[in-house]
Amino acid sequence: MKALEQKIISECKILEGDVLKVDGFLNHQIDVSFMNELGKELYRLYRDSGVTKILTIEASGIGVACLAAVNFDPIVPVVFAKKHSTKNISPDLYMSKAESYTHGKSFDIVVAKEYLHENDVVLIIDDFLAKGNAMNALIDLCEQAHAKVAGVGIVIEKLYQDGGNQLRKKGVRVESLAKIASMSKEDGVSFES
Amino acid sequence: MKALEQKIISECKILEGDVLKVDGFLNHQIDVSFMNELGKELYRLYRDSGVTKILTIEASGIGVACLAAVNFDPIVPVVFAKKHSTKNISPDLYMSKAESYTHGKSFDIVVAKEYLHENDVVLIIDDFLAKGNAMNALIDLCEQAHAKVAGVGIVIEKLYQDGGNQLRKKGVRVESLAKIASMSKEDGVSFES
């Protein structure tokens, strides 16, 4: 989406360690009017996929996921996987392990079994896709539940980190509203259309 | 809202330690269609207050806040305060301390100064209001920014824990869509209308 690319260019900050900071509309302040338009686009992309549920991960995925879900017809529920802090895994939970690119450590994510079923057709939504660690964990949760993954919907994909293309090679449908081809403090951000 | 009271009665679980579990529509799975109706009601209540921004706290406040914001005319942005894990406070942040009722420990919450201004009229939204610890911290952040607080919008208030009434006594407008008067495993939930 051109409007998203322009917004990233005009509002992002590029920090040390390949971090793209978009706190002004996505990760701290949410530009709800703009994100609502992105939600409509995600619905347009997946309207024929029979989606019954949107799955995301706390915290910054929740806003995008809700603003996509409310634009579906009919509106679908959102389930957000939680970061799990205890060592004990309840038999009522699906659990998977993910590595955080930003924070450099791994964490467990969980979803209660009662909210993910084998008859669900799941659209997985997240704000960022880089190496794909969180996404692989979310897909793993769906597989544990024998739910069908309709595809993945991403606001910003860092194409050069290859997580998205690895998923595409496995046959997962990945739709990213902005694809960053390269990024540096010197040259800024460039997109692949 | 009667529909919310009925949903709580039919779907909630009451756990040890005065915990009301509403994971089925609010805190883990989000019933977006239903929450969208709650968002419309929050807009109806605050439509004449000149709200410029909705403030909430990660993670489960984000869904409600976005689904309220998208029903405002014009749509307003959402800022979510973050739980702060490091001991160093950046000069770019407002910080306040809150105690978690559910987890029994205190934590710092932060908002970047650039997203909260003295000309903002803020509606603070959260899923639960019990003793009011998180809410007091969010109001404190607004006061640090010299922003005006239009009021507070809550999905479920535990009236018997008095946090809401303490705020009302201070002159803060508090609107809760369901007010629990009492709750026990034996007798279930009863509401004050």
mmCIF file of C-alpha atoms in Angstrom:
data_model
loop_
_atom_site.group_PDB
_atom_site.id
_atom_site.type_symbol
_atom_site.label_atom_id
_atom_site.label_comp_id
_atom_site.label_asym_id
_atom_site.label_seq_id
_atom_site.Cartn_x
_atom_site.Cartn_y
_atom_site.Cartn_z
ATOM 1 C CA MET A 1 0.000 0.000 0.000
ATOM 2 C CA LYS A 2 1.475 3.277 -1.168
ATOM 3 C CA ALA A 3 -0.146 5.241 1.671
ATOM 4 C CA LEU A 4 1.572 2.989 4.215
ATOM 5 C CA GLU A 5 4.946 3.269 2.485
ATOM 6 C CA GLN A 6 4.632 7.049 2.496
ATOM 7 C CA LYS A 7 3.653 7.048 6.166
ATOM 8 C CA ILE A 8 6.653 4.873 7.060
ATOM 9 C CA ILE A 9 9.003 7.150 5.127
ATOM 10 C CA SER A 10 7.651 10.329 6.695
ATOM 11 C CA GLU A 11 7.242 9.097 10.286
ATOM 12 C CA CYS A 12 9.685 6.261 11.031
ATOM 13 C CA LYS A 13 12.966 6.454 12.849
ATOM 14 C CA ILE A 14 15.744 3.980 12.039
ATOM 15 C CA LEU A 15 17.677 3.014 15.151
ATOM 16 C CA GLU A 16 20.877 1.071 15.772
ATOM 17 C CA GLY A 17 20.542 -2.693 15.383
ATOM 18 C CA ASP A 18 18.252 -2.602 12.356
ATOM 19 C CA VAL A 19 15.284 -1.376 14.394
ATOM 20 C CA LEU A 20 12.493 0.453 12.566
ATOM 21 C CA LYS A 21 10.642 2.591 15.050
ATOM 22 C CA VAL A 22 7.048 3.337 14.058
ATOM 23 C CA ASP A 23 5.795 4.275 17.509
ATOM 24 C CA GLY A 24 3.819 7.190 16.101
ATOM 25 C CA PHE A 25 1.143 5.091 14.399
ATOM 26 C CA LEU A 26 1.675 1.408 15.199
ATOM 27 C CA ASN A 27 3.634 0.386 18.303
ATOM 28 C CA HIS A 28 2.863 2.945 20.996
ATOM 29 C CA GLN A 29 0.450 5.453 19.545
ATOM 30 C CA ILE A 30 -2.004 3.765 17.184
ATOM 31 C CA ASP A 31 -3.327 5.882 14.327
ATOM 32 C CA VAL A 32 -6.714 4.164 14.471
ATOM 33 C CA SER A 33 -8.148 5.941 11.443
ATOM 34 C CA PHE A 34 -5.184 4.844 9.322
ATOM 35 C CA MET A 35 -5.012 1.341 10.801
ATOM 36 C CA ASN A 36 -8.719 0.950 10.093
ATOM 37 C CA GLU A 37 -7.901 1.433 6.405
ATOM 38 C CA LEU A 38 -5.202 -1.244 6.674
ATOM 39 C CA GLY A 39 -7.803 -3.487 8.319
ATOM 40 C CA LYS A 40 -10.116 -2.992 5.335
ATOM 41 C CA GLU A 41 -7.273 -3.947 2.988
ATOM 42 C CA LEU A 42 -6.558 -7.134 4.963
ATOM 43 C CA TYR A 43 -10.238 -8.013 4.702
ATOM 44 C CA ARG A 44 -10.161 -7.368 0.949
ATOM 45 C CA LEU A 45 -7.193 -9.716 0.613
ATOM 46 C CA TYR A 46 -8.721 -12.520 2.682
ATOM 47 C CA ARG A 47 -12.455 -12.050 2.130
ATOM 48 C CA ASP A 48 -12.777 -15.242 0.099
ATOM 49 C CA SER A 49 -10.740 -17.451 2.426
ATOM 50 C CA GLY A 50 -13.499 -18.443 4.838
ATOM 51 C CA VAL A 51 -11.674 -16.959 7.831
ATOM 52 C CA THR A 52 -13.379 -17.803 11.147
ATOM 53 C CA LYS A 53 -10.816 -16.310 13.509
ATOM 54 C CA ILE A 54 -7.872 -13.929 13.638
ATOM 55 C CA LEU A 55 -4.871 -14.960 15.726
ATOM 56 C CA THR A 56 -2.239 -12.491 16.902
ATOM 57 C CA ILE A 57 0.223 -12.027 19.741
ATOM 58 C CA GLU A 58 0.250 -9.465 22.526
ATOM 59 C CA ALA A 59 0.774 -6.564 22.724
ATOM 60 C CA SER A 60 1.148 -4.519 19.549
ATOM 61 C CA GLY A 61 -0.535 -7.077 17.294
ATOM 62 C CA ILE A 62 -3.831 -6.647 19.133
ATOM 63 C CA GLY A 63 -4.732 -3.250 17.682
ATOM 64 C CA VAL A 64 -4.150 -4.268 14.053
ATOM 65 C CA ALA A 65 -5.944 -7.562 14.590
ATOM 66 C CA CYS A 66 -9.048 -5.919 16.105
ATOM 67 C CA LEU A 67 -9.170 -3.252 13.401
ATOM 68 C CA ALA A 68 -8.972 -5.953 10.739
ATOM 69 C CA ALA A 69 -11.567 -8.171 12.441
ATOM 70 C CA VAL A 70 -14.122 -5.365 12.751
ATOM 71 C CA ASN A 71 -13.927 -4.861 8.979
ATOM 72 C CA PHE A 72 -14.731 -8.506 8.184
ATOM 73 C CA ASP A 73 -18.245 -9.380 7.121
ATOM 74 C CA PRO A 74 -19.285 -11.065 9.307
ATOM 75 C CA ILE A 75 -16.981 -9.711 12.019
ATOM 76 C CA VAL A 76 -14.663 -12.457 13.324
ATOM 77 C CA PRO A 77 -13.218 -12.896 16.831
ATOM 78 C CA VAL A 78 -9.569 -12.206 17.663
ATOM 79 C CA VAL A 79 -7.479 -14.507 19.838
ATOM 80 C CA PHE A 80 -4.214 -13.112 21.114
ATOM 81 C CA ALA A 81 -1.465 -15.517 22.156
ATOM 82 C CA LYS A 82 0.056 -14.576 25.478
ATOM 83 C CA LYS A 83 3.684 -14.485 26.455
ATOM 84 C CA HIS A 84 4.018 -17.137 29.105
ATOM 85 C CA SER A 85 6.121 -16.429 32.160
ATOM 86 C CA THR A 86 5.833 -19.565 34.266
ATOM 87 C CA LYS A 87 7.629 -22.837 33.673
ATOM 88 C CA ASN A 88 4.528 -24.928 34.176
ATOM 89 C CA ILE A 89 2.470 -25.639 31.135
ATOM 90 C CA SER A 90 -1.194 -26.257 31.820
ATOM 91 C CA PRO A 91 -2.838 -29.140 29.932
ATOM 92 C CA ASP A 92 -5.415 -26.592 28.815
ATOM 93 C CA LEU A 93 -2.860 -24.641 26.754
ATOM 94 C CA TYR A 94 -1.083 -24.957 23.431
ATOM 95 C CA MET A 95 2.467 -23.661 23.819
ATOM 96 C CA SER A 96 5.257 -22.782 21.404
ATOM 97 C CA LYS A 97 8.627 -21.075 21.636
ATOM 98 C CA ALA A 98 9.565 -17.843 19.861
ATOM 99 C CA GLU A 99 12.621 -15.667 19.763
ATOM 100 C CA SER A 100 12.260 -11.915 20.004
ATOM 101 C CA TYR A 101 14.262 -10.070 17.391
ATOM 102 C CA THR A 102 13.998 -6.760 19.263
ATOM 103 C CA HIS A 103 14.811 -8.110 22.708
ATOM 104 C CA GLY A 104 17.197 -10.897 21.784
ATOM 105 C CA LYS A 105 15.754 -13.599 24.005
ATOM 106 C CA SER A 106 13.358 -16.464 23.547
ATOM 107 C CA PHE A 107 9.959 -16.730 25.167
ATOM 108 C CA ASP A 108 7.032 -19.122 25.255
ATOM 109 C CA ILE A 109 3.676 -18.165 23.829
ATOM 110 C CA VAL A 110 0.415 -19.866 24.745
ATOM 111 C CA VAL A 111 -3.178 -20.076 23.602
ATOM 112 C CA ALA A 112 -5.945 -21.721 25.584
ATOM 113 C CA LYS A 113 -7.112 -24.838 23.770
ATOM 114 C CA GLU A 114 -10.730 -23.776 24.036
ATOM 115 C CA TYR A 115 -10.135 -20.812 21.710
ATOM 116 C CA LEU A 116 -8.474 -22.624 18.801
ATOM 117 C CA HIS A 117 -10.238 -25.554 17.116
ATOM 118 C CA GLU A 118 -9.717 -27.925 14.256
ATOM 119 C CA ASN A 119 -12.656 -26.382 12.397
ATOM 120 C CA ASP A 120 -11.147 -22.900 12.604
ATOM 121 C CA VAL A 121 -9.778 -21.165 9.512
ATOM 122 C CA VAL A 122 -7.212 -18.797 10.952
ATOM 123 C CA LEU A 123 -5.789 -15.557 9.609
ATOM 124 C CA ILE A 124 -2.625 -14.746 11.561
ATOM 125 C CA ILE A 125 -1.993 -11.013 11.864
ATOM 126 C CA ASP A 126 0.996 -9.188 13.272
ATOM 127 C CA ASP A 127 2.551 -5.756 13.052
ATOM 128 C CA PHE A 128 6.012 -6.905 11.906
ATOM 129 C CA LEU A 129 7.506 -9.879 10.088
ATOM 130 C CA ALA A 130 11.291 -10.113 10.081
ATOM 131 C CA LYS A 131 12.950 -13.488 10.669
ATOM 132 C CA GLY A 132 9.545 -15.021 11.259
ATOM 133 C CA ASN A 133 10.150 -16.384 14.738
ATOM 134 C CA ALA A 134 6.900 -15.206 16.276
ATOM 135 C CA MET A 135 5.018 -16.154 13.119
ATOM 136 C CA ASN A 136 6.420 -19.688 13.113
ATOM 137 C CA ALA A 137 5.340 -20.075 16.727
ATOM 138 C CA LEU A 138 1.813 -18.851 15.914
ATOM 139 C CA ILE A 139 1.587 -21.272 12.981
ATOM 140 C CA ASP A 140 2.823 -24.028 15.287
ATOM 141 C CA LEU A 141 -0.026 -23.253 17.707
ATOM 142 C CA CYS A 142 -2.523 -23.591 14.831
ATOM 143 C CA GLU A 143 -0.975 -26.895 13.784
ATOM 144 C CA GLN A 144 -1.205 -28.221 17.329
ATOM 145 C CA ALA A 145 -4.904 -27.337 17.264
ATOM 146 C CA HIS A 146 -5.298 -28.881 13.766
ATOM 147 C CA ALA A 147 -6.718 -25.538 12.654
ATOM 148 C CA LYS A 148 -6.329 -24.451 9.028
ATOM 149 C CA VAL A 149 -4.123 -21.417 8.411
ATOM 150 C CA ALA A 150 -5.714 -19.264 5.687
ATOM 151 C CA GLY A 151 -2.625 -17.104 5.621
ATOM 152 C CA VAL A 152 -0.663 -14.371 7.260
ATOM 153 C CA GLY A 153 -1.398 -10.621 7.225
ATOM 154 C CA ILE A 154 1.434 -8.272 8.134
ATOM 155 C CA VAL A 155 1.692 -4.506 8.342
ATOM 156 C CA ILE A 156 5.461 -4.219 7.739
ATOM 157 C CA GLU A 157 7.642 -7.022 6.408
ATOM 158 C CA LYS A 158 11.426 -6.755 6.441
ATOM 159 C CA LEU A 159 11.842 -8.680 3.228
ATOM 160 C CA TYR A 160 15.641 -8.822 3.510
ATOM 161 C CA GLN A 161 15.392 -10.824 6.738
ATOM 162 C CA ASP A 162 13.781 -13.628 4.741
ATOM 163 C CA GLY A 163 11.238 -14.876 7.310
ATOM 164 C CA GLY A 164 8.352 -14.085 4.954
ATOM 165 C CA ASN A 165 9.926 -15.775 1.943
ATOM 166 C CA GLN A 166 10.731 -18.890 3.950
ATOM 167 C CA LEU A 167 7.047 -19.110 4.824
ATOM 168 C CA ARG A 168 6.046 -18.537 1.180
ATOM 169 C CA LYS A 169 8.373 -21.376 0.133
ATOM 170 C CA LYS A 170 6.538 -23.654 2.557
ATOM 171 C CA GLY A 171 3.289 -22.745 0.823
ATOM 172 C CA VAL A 172 1.955 -20.308 3.412
ATOM 173 C CA ARG A 173 0.146 -17.319 1.940
ATOM 174 C CA VAL A 174 1.837 -14.176 3.254
ATOM 175 C CA GLU A 175 0.352 -10.745 2.523
ATOM 176 C CA SER A 176 2.375 -7.776 3.751
ATOM 177 C CA LEU A 177 1.028 -4.256 3.324
ATOM 178 C CA ALA A 178 4.547 -2.805 3.118
ATOM 179 C CA LYS A 179 7.669 -4.765 2.162
ATOM 180 C CA ILE A 180 10.983 -3.227 3.091
ATOM 181 C CA ALA A 181 13.676 -4.280 0.609
ATOM 182 C CA SER A 182 16.489 -2.506 2.426
ATOM 183 C CA MET A 183 16.976 -0.102 5.269
ATOM 184 C CA SER A 184 19.825 1.881 6.756
ATOM 185 C CA LYS A 185 20.325 5.004 8.815
ATOM 186 C CA GLU A 186 22.180 6.585 5.891
ATOM 187 C CA ASP A 187 19.889 5.721 2.991
ATOM 188 C CA GLY A 188 16.565 5.360 4.794
ATOM 189 C CA VAL A 189 13.966 2.806 3.748
ATOM 190 C CA SER A 190 13.311 1.402 0.313
ATOM 191 C CA PHE A 191 10.358 -0.800 -0.602
ATOM 192 C CA GLU A 192 9.687 -3.658 -2.952
ATOM 193 C CA SER A 193 6.321 -3.228 -4.605
ATOM 194 C CA MET B 1 -25.433 -2.430 29.589
ATOM 195 C CA LYS B 2 -27.804 -5.337 30.013
ATOM 196 C CA ALA B 3 -26.251 -7.271 27.124
ATOM 197 C CA LEU B 4 -22.847 -7.100 28.803
ATOM 198 C CA GLU B 5 -24.245 -8.199 32.168
ATOM 199 C CA GLN B 6 -25.915 -11.164 30.514
ATOM 200 C CA LYS B 7 -22.719 -12.065 28.687
ATOM 201 C CA ILE B 8 -20.720 -11.925 31.912
ATOM 202 C CA ILE B 9 -23.262 -14.124 33.698
ATOM 203 C CA SER B 10 -23.358 -16.707 30.920
ATOM 204 C CA GLU B 11 -19.631 -16.829 30.068
ATOM 205 C CA CYS B 12 -17.529 -15.838 33.082
ATOM 206 C CA LYS B 13 -15.712 -18.106 35.493
ATOM 207 C CA ILE B 14 -15.120 -16.989 39.064
ATOM 208 C CA LEU B 15 -11.761 -18.176 40.341
ATOM 209 C CA GLU B 16 -10.088 -18.209 43.762
ATOM 210 C CA GLY B 17 -8.794 -14.835 44.897
ATOM 211 C CA ASP B 18 -11.739 -12.800 43.634
ATOM 212 C CA VAL B 19 -10.699 -13.245 39.996
ATOM 213 C CA LEU B 20 -13.364 -12.851 37.323
ATOM 214 C CA LYS B 21 -12.243 -14.705 34.229
ATOM 215 C CA VAL B 22 -13.736 -13.382 31.010
ATOM 216 C CA ASP B 23 -11.180 -14.853 28.646
ATOM 217 C CA GLY B 24 -13.875 -15.858 26.190
ATOM 218 C CA PHE B 25 -14.690 -12.344 25.011
ATOM 219 C CA LEU B 26 -12.310 -9.845 26.605
ATOM 220 C CA ASN B 27 -8.918 -10.992 27.906
ATOM 221 C CA HIS B 28 -7.703 -13.737 25.588
ATOM 222 C CA GLN B 29 -10.298 -14.212 22.899
ATOM 223 C CA ILE B 30 -11.866 -10.881 21.940
ATOM 224 C CA ASP B 31 -15.464 -11.006 20.730
ATOM 225 C CA VAL B 32 -14.857 -8.157 18.296
ATOM 226 C CA SER B 33 -18.467 -7.887 17.151
ATOM 227 C CA PHE B 34 -19.644 -7.516 20.739
ATOM 228 C CA MET B 35 -16.768 -5.258 21.794
ATOM 229 C CA ASN B 36 -17.541 -3.048 18.812
ATOM 230 C CA GLU B 37 -20.994 -2.451 20.324
ATOM 231 C CA LEU B 38 -19.343 -1.545 23.634
ATOM 232 C CA GLY B 39 -17.109 0.848 21.700
ATOM 233 C CA LYS B 40 -20.184 2.546 20.226
ATOM 234 C CA GLU B 41 -21.629 2.930 23.718
ATOM 235 C CA LEU B 42 -18.401 4.521 25.007
ATOM 236 C CA TYR B 43 -18.557 6.952 22.102
ATOM 237 C CA ARG B 44 -22.194 7.764 22.918
ATOM 238 C CA LEU B 45 -21.224 8.511 26.525
ATOM 239 C CA TYR B 46 -18.255 10.720 25.629
ATOM 240 C CA ARG B 47 -19.267 12.174 22.274
ATOM 241 C CA ASP B 48 -19.705 15.700 23.683
ATOM 242 C CA SER B 49 -16.473 15.747 25.683
ATOM 243 C CA GLY B 50 -14.105 16.896 22.945
ATOM 244 C CA VAL B 51 -11.935 13.794 23.253
ATOM 245 C CA THR B 52 -8.734 14.037 21.180
ATOM 246 C CA LYS B 53 -7.070 10.819 22.304
ATOM 247 C CA ILE B 54 -7.759 7.516 24.036
ATOM 248 C CA LEU B 55 -5.193 6.292 26.556
ATOM 249 C CA THR B 56 -5.016 2.676 27.713
ATOM 250 C CA ILE B 57 -2.470 0.169 29.002
ATOM 251 C CA GLU B 58 -1.086 -2.953 27.372
ATOM 252 C CA ALA B 59 -2.158 -5.621 26.741
ATOM 253 C CA SER B 60 -5.865 -6.310 27.154
ATOM 254 C CA GLY B 61 -6.907 -2.650 27.171
ATOM 255 C CA ILE B 62 -5.708 -2.233 23.573
ATOM 256 C CA GLY B 63 -8.579 -4.106 21.919
ATOM 257 C CA VAL B 64 -11.325 -2.203 23.760
ATOM 258 C CA ALA B 65 -9.547 1.098 23.203
ATOM 259 C CA CYS B 66 -9.162 0.569 19.435
ATOM 260 C CA LEU B 67 -12.765 -0.593 19.061
ATOM 261 C CA ALA B 68 -13.954 2.503 20.909
ATOM 262 C CA ALA B 69 -11.664 4.854 18.955
ATOM 263 C CA VAL B 70 -12.823 3.553 15.574
ATOM 264 C CA ASN B 71 -16.414 4.435 16.537
ATOM 265 C CA PHE B 72 -15.588 8.065 17.357
ATOM 266 C CA ASP B 73 -16.443 10.718 14.792
ATOM 267 C CA PRO B 74 -13.827 11.750 13.909
ATOM 268 C CA ILE B 75 -11.799 8.658 14.785
ATOM 269 C CA VAL B 76 -9.232 9.413 17.520
ATOM 270 C CA PRO B 77 -5.789 7.861 18.052
ATOM 271 C CA VAL B 78 -5.052 5.385 20.851
ATOM 272 C CA VAL B 79 -1.929 5.569 22.986
ATOM 273 C CA PHE B 80 -1.121 2.525 25.077
ATOM 274 C CA ALA B 81 1.079 2.905 28.122
ATOM 275 C CA LYS B 82 3.775 0.268 28.280
ATOM 276 C CA LYS B 83 4.908 -1.755 31.232
ATOM 277 C CA HIS B 84 8.479 -0.684 31.815
ATOM 278 C CA SER B 85 11.074 -3.275 32.647
ATOM 279 C CA THR B 86 14.311 -1.343 32.988
ATOM 280 C CA LYS B 87 15.349 0.765 35.951
ATOM 281 C CA ASN B 88 16.490 3.676 33.821
ATOM 282 C CA ILE B 89 13.910 6.255 32.999
ATOM 283 C CA SER B 90 14.486 8.119 29.763
ATOM 284 C CA PRO B 91 13.930 11.891 29.834
ATOM 285 C CA ASP B 92 11.586 11.331 26.879
ATOM 286 C CA LEU B 93 9.099 9.355 28.998
ATOM 287 C CA TYR B 94 6.424 10.042 31.570
ATOM 288 C CA MET B 95 6.482 7.281 34.181
ATOM 289 C CA SER B 96 4.160 6.218 36.974
ATOM 290 C CA LYS B 97 3.883 3.230 39.311
ATOM 291 C CA ALA B 98 0.947 0.817 39.414
ATOM 292 C CA GLU B 99 0.158 -2.286 41.401
ATOM 293 C CA SER B 100 -1.303 -5.300 39.653
ATOM 294 C CA TYR B 101 -4.280 -6.746 41.466
ATOM 295 C CA THR B 102 -4.082 -10.020 39.549
ATOM 296 C CA HIS B 103 -0.336 -10.526 39.866
ATOM 297 C CA GLY B 104 0.248 -8.938 43.276
ATOM 298 C CA LYS B 105 3.307 -6.894 42.359
ATOM 299 C CA SER B 106 3.954 -3.316 41.365
ATOM 300 C CA PHE B 107 5.252 -2.187 38.007
ATOM 301 C CA ASP B 108 6.143 1.022 36.238
ATOM 302 C CA ILE B 109 4.174 2.225 33.254
ATOM 303 C CA VAL B 110 5.471 4.715 30.713
ATOM 304 C CA VAL B 111 4.249 6.894 27.879
ATOM 305 C CA ALA B 112 6.520 8.738 25.480
ATOM 306 C CA LYS B 113 6.164 12.467 26.049
ATOM 307 C CA GLU B 114 5.649 13.105 22.356
ATOM 308 C CA TYR B 115 2.302 11.244 22.417
ATOM 309 C CA LEU B 116 0.632 13.066 25.320
ATOM 310 C CA HIS B 117 0.273 16.848 25.231
ATOM 311 C CA GLU B 118 -1.199 19.621 27.314
ATOM 312 C CA ASN B 119 -3.777 20.324 24.627
ATOM 313 C CA ASP B 120 -5.014 16.717 24.647
ATOM 314 C CA VAL B 121 -8.422 15.809 26.043
ATOM 315 C CA VAL B 122 -7.977 12.211 27.085
ATOM 316 C CA LEU B 123 -10.472 9.411 27.542
ATOM 317 C CA ILE B 124 -8.839 6.638 29.575
ATOM 318 C CA ILE B 125 -10.146 3.183 28.709
ATOM 319 C CA ASP B 126 -9.448 -0.143 30.356
ATOM 320 C CA ASP B 127 -11.026 -3.563 30.552
ATOM 321 C CA PHE B 128 -11.261 -3.727 34.362
ATOM 322 C CA LEU B 129 -11.459 -1.278 37.241
ATOM 323 C CA ALA B 130 -11.038 -2.744 40.718
ATOM 324 C CA LYS B 131 -8.910 -0.919 43.268
ATOM 325 C CA GLY B 132 -7.980 1.621 40.630
ATOM 326 C CA ASN B 133 -4.210 1.219 40.776
ATOM 327 C CA ALA B 134 -3.615 1.116 37.025
ATOM 328 C CA MET B 135 -6.192 3.885 36.506
ATOM 329 C CA ASN B 136 -4.526 6.160 39.047
ATOM 330 C CA ALA B 137 -1.208 5.643 37.279
ATOM 331 C CA LEU B 138 -2.761 6.477 33.889
ATOM 332 C CA ILE B 139 -4.348 9.642 35.330
ATOM 333 C CA ASP B 140 -0.976 10.530 36.848
ATOM 334 C CA LEU B 141 0.626 10.253 33.383
ATOM 335 C CA CYS B 142 -2.002 12.675 32.015
ATOM 336 C CA GLU B 143 -1.374 15.092 34.882
ATOM 337 C CA GLN B 144 2.371 14.977 34.222
ATOM 338 C CA ALA B 145 1.613 15.919 30.607
ATOM 339 C CA HIS B 146 -0.862 18.630 31.742
ATOM 340 C CA ALA B 147 -3.447 16.912 29.540
ATOM 341 C CA LYS B 148 -7.123 17.168 30.443
ATOM 342 C CA VAL B 149 -8.839 13.912 31.466
ATOM 343 C CA ALA B 150 -12.353 13.851 29.977
ATOM 344 C CA GLY B 151 -13.118 10.739 31.973
ATOM 345 C CA VAL B 152 -12.691 7.027 32.305
ATOM 346 C CA GLY B 153 -14.423 4.288 30.305
ATOM 347 C CA ILE B 154 -14.416 0.776 31.758
ATOM 348 C CA VAL B 155 -15.850 -2.496 30.559
ATOM 349 C CA ILE B 156 -16.209 -4.178 33.976
ATOM 350 C CA GLU B 157 -15.993 -2.346 37.296
ATOM 351 C CA LYS B 158 -15.768 -4.245 40.566
ATOM 352 C CA LEU B 159 -17.763 -1.668 42.472
ATOM 353 C CA TYR B 160 -17.146 -3.338 45.856
ATOM 354 C CA GLN B 161 -13.398 -2.737 45.518
ATOM 355 C CA ASP B 162 -14.070 0.988 45.615
ATOM 356 C CA GLY B 163 -11.448 2.221 43.144
ATOM 357 C CA GLY B 164 -14.132 3.682 40.873
ATOM 358 C CA ASN B 165 -15.961 5.473 43.675
ATOM 359 C CA GLN B 166 -12.736 6.943 45.014
ATOM 360 C CA LEU B 167 -12.154 8.424 41.566
ATOM 361 C CA ARG B 168 -15.737 9.729 41.408
ATOM 362 C CA LYS B 169 -15.250 11.410 44.804
ATOM 363 C CA LYS B 170 -12.229 13.198 43.358
ATOM 364 C CA GLY B 171 -14.449 14.524 40.568
ATOM 365 C CA VAL B 172 -13.294 12.154 37.812
ATOM 366 C CA ARG B 173 -16.075 11.035 35.494
ATOM 367 C CA VAL B 174 -16.147 7.226 35.515
ATOM 368 C CA GLU B 175 -18.423 5.318 33.145
ATOM 369 C CA SER B 176 -18.471 1.547 33.546
ATOM 370 C CA LEU B 177 -20.503 -0.590 31.184
ATOM 371 C CA ALA B 178 -21.040 -3.261 33.849
ATOM 372 C CA LYS B 179 -20.768 -2.660 37.597
ATOM 373 C CA ILE B 180 -20.360 -5.722 39.765
ATOM 374 C CA ALA B 181 -21.895 -5.141 43.194
ATOM 375 C CA SER B 182 -20.821 -8.507 44.601
ATOM 376 C CA MET B 183 -19.298 -11.730 43.416
ATOM 377 C CA SER B 184 -18.607 -15.154 44.869
ATOM 378 C CA LYS B 185 -18.106 -18.697 43.649
ATOM 379 C CA GLU B 186 -21.252 -19.730 45.494
ATOM 380 C CA ASP B 187 -23.653 -16.968 44.506
ATOM 381 C CA GLY B 188 -22.145 -15.844 41.200
ATOM 382 C CA VAL B 189 -22.153 -12.243 40.063
ATOM 383 C CA SER B 190 -24.675 -9.542 40.888
ATOM 384 C CA PHE B 191 -24.755 -6.105 39.294
ATOM 385 C CA GLU B 192 -25.663 -2.607 40.338
ATOM 386 C CA SER B 193 -27.611 -0.861 37.621
#
